[in-house]
Short mmCIF file of C-alpha atoms in Angstrom, two decimals:
data_model
loop_
_atom_site.label_atom_id
_atom_site.label_comp_id
_atom_site.label_asym_id
_atom_site.label_seq_id
_atom_site.Cartn_x
_atom_site.Cartn_y
_atom_site.Cartn_z
CA MET A 213 -4.84 12.45 15.71
CA ALA A 214 -5.52 15.99 16.90
CA LEU A 215 -8.82 16.94 18.45
CA PRO A 216 -11.03 19.11 16.24
CA VAL A 217 -11.39 22.81 16.96
CA PRO A 218 -14.64 23.08 18.99
CA GLU A 219 -17.70 24.46 17.19
CA ARG A 220 -17.89 27.73 19.16
CA HIS A 221 -14.15 28.29 19.45
CA PRO A 222 -13.18 31.86 18.43
CA LEU A 223 -10.81 30.57 15.76
CA ARG A 224 -13.56 28.52 14.11
CA VAL A 225 -15.92 31.50 14.32
CA LEU A 226 -13.25 33.70 12.72
CA PHE A 227 -12.71 31.27 9.84
CA SER A 228 -16.45 30.87 9.31
CA THR A 229 -17.06 34.63 9.37
CA LEU A 230 -14.24 35.36 6.94
CA CYS A 231 -15.18 32.55 4.56
CA ARG A 232 -18.82 33.64 4.46
CA LYS A 233 -17.85 37.29 3.96
CA ASN A 234 -15.39 36.57 1.16
CA VAL A 235 -16.86 33.56 -0.62
CA LEU A 236 -20.49 34.68 -0.51
CA GLY A 237 -19.92 38.42 -0.58
CA VAL A 238 -16.78 39.32 -2.49
CA ALA A 239 -16.38 36.24 -4.72
CA ARG A 240 -20.18 36.07 -5.11
CA LEU A 241 -20.40 32.30 -5.00
CA GLN A 242 -23.92 31.80 -3.71
CA ARG A 243 -23.17 28.52 -1.97
CA PRO A 244 -23.27 28.90 1.83
CA ASP A 245 -22.49 25.19 2.12
CA ILE A 246 -19.20 25.70 0.28
CA ALA A 247 -18.33 28.76 2.38
CA ASP A 248 -18.98 26.70 5.52
CA TYR A 249 -16.89 23.81 4.17
CA LEU A 250 -13.97 26.18 3.58
CA GLY A 251 -14.27 27.49 7.15
CA ASP A 252 -14.22 23.90 8.41
CA LEU A 253 -11.25 23.15 6.16
CA LEU A 254 -9.26 25.98 7.74
CA SER A 255 -10.26 24.76 11.21
CA ARG A 256 -9.14 21.22 10.40
CA PHE A 257 -5.79 22.28 8.96
CA VAL A 258 -4.94 24.35 12.05
CA HIS A 259 -3.53 21.03 13.21
CA VAL A 260 -0.49 20.28 11.03
CA ASP A 261 -1.12 16.56 11.54
CA GLU A 262 -4.21 16.92 9.36
CA LEU A 263 -2.05 18.04 6.44
CA ARG A 264 -0.07 14.81 6.82
CA ARG A 265 -3.04 12.51 7.29
CA VAL A 266 -2.52 10.40 4.17
CA ARG A 267 -0.04 7.58 4.65
CA ASP A 268 1.51 5.14 2.23
CA ALA A 269 1.46 1.35 2.55
CA MET A 270 4.44 1.54 4.94
CA GLY A 271 2.62 4.01 7.22
CA ARG A 272 4.82 6.95 6.19
CA PRO A 273 2.94 10.29 6.10
CA LEU A 274 2.76 11.80 2.62
CA GLU A 275 3.31 15.53 2.12
CA ASP A 276 3.96 15.43 -1.62
CA VAL A 277 0.94 15.73 -3.94
CA GLY A 278 2.51 13.38 -6.49
CA GLU A 279 2.98 10.72 -3.81
CA MET A 280 -0.61 11.23 -2.61
CA LEU A 281 -1.90 10.77 -6.18
CA LEU A 282 0.06 7.53 -6.52
CA GLU A 283 -1.32 6.33 -3.17
CA ALA A 284 -4.89 7.10 -4.29
CA ASP A 285 -4.27 5.19 -7.54
CA ARG A 286 -2.81 2.25 -5.61
CA ARG A 287 -5.85 2.06 -3.35
CA GLU A 288 -8.23 2.32 -6.31
CA ARG A 289 -6.41 -0.48 -8.18
CA THR A 290 -6.52 -2.77 -5.15
CA GLY A 291 -10.24 -2.22 -4.63
CA TYR A 292 -10.01 -0.12 -1.47
CA PHE A 293 -12.55 2.41 -2.72
CA LEU A 294 -13.54 4.05 0.55
CA PRO A 295 -9.94 4.76 1.61
CA ALA A 296 -9.23 5.88 -1.98
CA ARG A 297 -12.17 8.30 -1.76
CA GLU A 298 -10.76 9.76 1.46
CA VAL A 299 -7.32 10.19 -0.11
CA ARG A 300 -8.90 11.95 -3.12
CA ARG A 301 -10.90 14.23 -0.82
CA HIS A 302 -7.74 15.01 1.13
CA ILE A 303 -5.85 15.81 -2.08
CA GLY A 304 -8.58 18.26 -3.11
CA ASP A 305 -8.60 19.84 0.36
CA PHE A 306 -4.80 19.97 0.59
CA ILE A 307 -4.39 21.62 -2.80
CA LEU A 308 -7.26 24.05 -2.24
CA PHE A 309 -5.81 25.04 1.14
CA PHE A 310 -2.34 25.71 -0.25
CA LEU A 311 -3.55 27.48 -3.42
CA GLY A 312 -5.82 29.67 -1.31
CA MET A 313 -3.65 30.40 1.71
CA PHE A 314 -0.10 30.09 0.35
CA PRO A 315 -0.21 30.70 -3.43
CA GLU A 316 3.30 32.16 -3.49
CA TRP A 317 4.69 29.00 -1.92
CA VAL A 318 2.85 26.86 -4.46
CA LYS A 319 4.30 28.88 -7.35
CA ALA A 320 7.81 28.52 -5.98
CA HIS A 321 7.71 24.96 -4.63
CA ALA A 322 4.88 23.00 -6.22
CA THR A 323 6.97 20.21 -7.62
CA THR A 324 6.87 16.57 -6.79
CA ARG A 325 9.70 14.48 -5.40
CA LEU A 326 8.97 11.87 -8.04
CA PRO A 327 11.27 12.10 -11.07
CA GLY A 328 9.47 12.40 -14.39
CA MET A 329 6.15 13.35 -12.82
CA TYR A 330 4.61 16.78 -13.23
CA VAL A 331 1.60 17.77 -11.12
CA GLU A 332 -0.62 20.63 -12.17
CA TRP A 333 -2.04 21.48 -8.75
CA SER A 334 -5.26 23.24 -9.70
CA LYS A 335 -6.15 20.57 -12.25
CA GLU A 336 -5.45 17.75 -9.78
CA GLY A 337 -7.42 19.44 -7.00
CA LYS A 338 -10.46 19.76 -9.26
CA ARG A 339 -9.99 16.23 -10.57
CA SER A 340 -9.79 14.80 -7.05
CA TYR A 341 -13.04 16.49 -6.01
CA ARG A 342 -14.64 15.27 -9.26
CA ILE A 343 -13.59 11.69 -8.47
CA VAL A 344 -15.02 12.02 -4.94
CA SER A 345 -18.30 13.22 -6.49
CA GLU A 346 -18.52 10.00 -8.52
CA PHE A 347 -18.99 7.92 -5.35
CA ARG A 348 -22.77 7.82 -5.58
CA PHE A 349 -23.73 4.97 -3.30
CA GLY A 350 -24.78 4.52 0.31
CA PRO A 351 -23.87 7.40 2.61
CA PHE A 352 -21.99 9.22 -0.18
CA GLU A 353 -25.02 9.73 -2.43
CA ARG A 354 -26.00 12.95 -0.63
CA GLU A 355 -22.46 14.37 -0.79
CA ALA A 356 -21.83 13.65 -4.47
CA SER A 357 -23.34 16.85 -5.87
CA PHE A 358 -21.54 18.93 -3.23
CA TYR A 359 -18.11 17.63 -4.29
CA ALA A 360 -19.05 18.14 -7.95
CA ALA A 361 -19.80 21.78 -7.05
CA LEU A 362 -16.41 22.09 -5.32
CA ALA A 363 -14.77 20.83 -8.51
CA ASP A 364 -16.82 23.23 -10.65
CA HIS A 365 -16.01 26.23 -8.44
CA PHE A 366 -12.46 25.26 -7.47
CA GLU A 367 -10.80 28.47 -8.68
CA VAL A 368 -13.46 30.65 -7.02
CA CYS A 369 -12.91 28.77 -3.75
CA ALA A 370 -9.15 29.32 -3.99
CA PHE A 371 -9.79 33.01 -4.68
CA GLY A 372 -12.11 33.17 -1.65
CA LEU A 373 -9.39 31.66 0.53
CA ASN A 374 -6.91 34.22 -0.88
CA LEU A 375 -9.28 36.92 0.35
CA VAL A 376 -9.56 35.23 3.76
CA ARG A 377 -5.78 35.18 3.98
CA ASP A 378 -5.64 38.89 3.13
CA ASP A 379 -8.24 39.68 5.80
CA MET A 380 -6.35 37.67 8.39
CA ARG A 381 -3.25 39.73 7.69
CA LYS A 382 -5.25 42.89 8.36
CA LEU A 383 -6.72 41.85 11.72
CA SER A 384 -4.59 44.29 13.69
CA ASP A 385 -5.83 47.21 11.55
CA PRO A 386 -8.52 49.23 13.42
CA ARG A 387 -10.69 49.26 10.28
CA TYR A 388 -11.23 45.54 10.81
CA ALA A 389 -12.60 45.84 14.33
CA TRP A 390 -15.88 44.34 13.05
CA ILE A 391 -14.16 40.96 12.86
CA ARG A 392 -12.92 41.16 16.43
CA ALA A 393 -16.39 42.30 17.53
CA ALA A 394 -17.96 39.30 15.79
CA LEU A 395 -15.75 37.00 17.85
CA ASP A 396 -16.75 38.48 21.21
#
């Protein structure tokens, strides 16, 4: 497992700055906690291993959303609720990341390897966060409303990440020197 990007690392600061600017400012979602979560999400997925974190019963990493959904269902049916919750959270994060940062790829390639199965990515991302929000016991009680909010604002979050992606493409433009200055 890859080490997390340190808290004060310039890349994490960049992601946080861009997420706050775009999610709070442009998209007008007045949820700093969600903007911060999206910045953390980008920092986590810098490591490709994090995208492939979910594994099936044989230990094989899953990259296909349909396979991840089946794995979450398998864990739920067998009573492994905490691992199932983590798979659902990962599915929501994975889908949100790709819809926000690589929407063109999703439109062209968002199919599953499983014959006869169709996955509507946005719907499944929202649904996965909604399922995570239903874990209302022990340490998850405090997080439940947050994941419900992620489900409720899923499209706005994806839009905010689209804006972050656009800003990242413009970093070499002198008009965006404010971002570089914020990192110094």
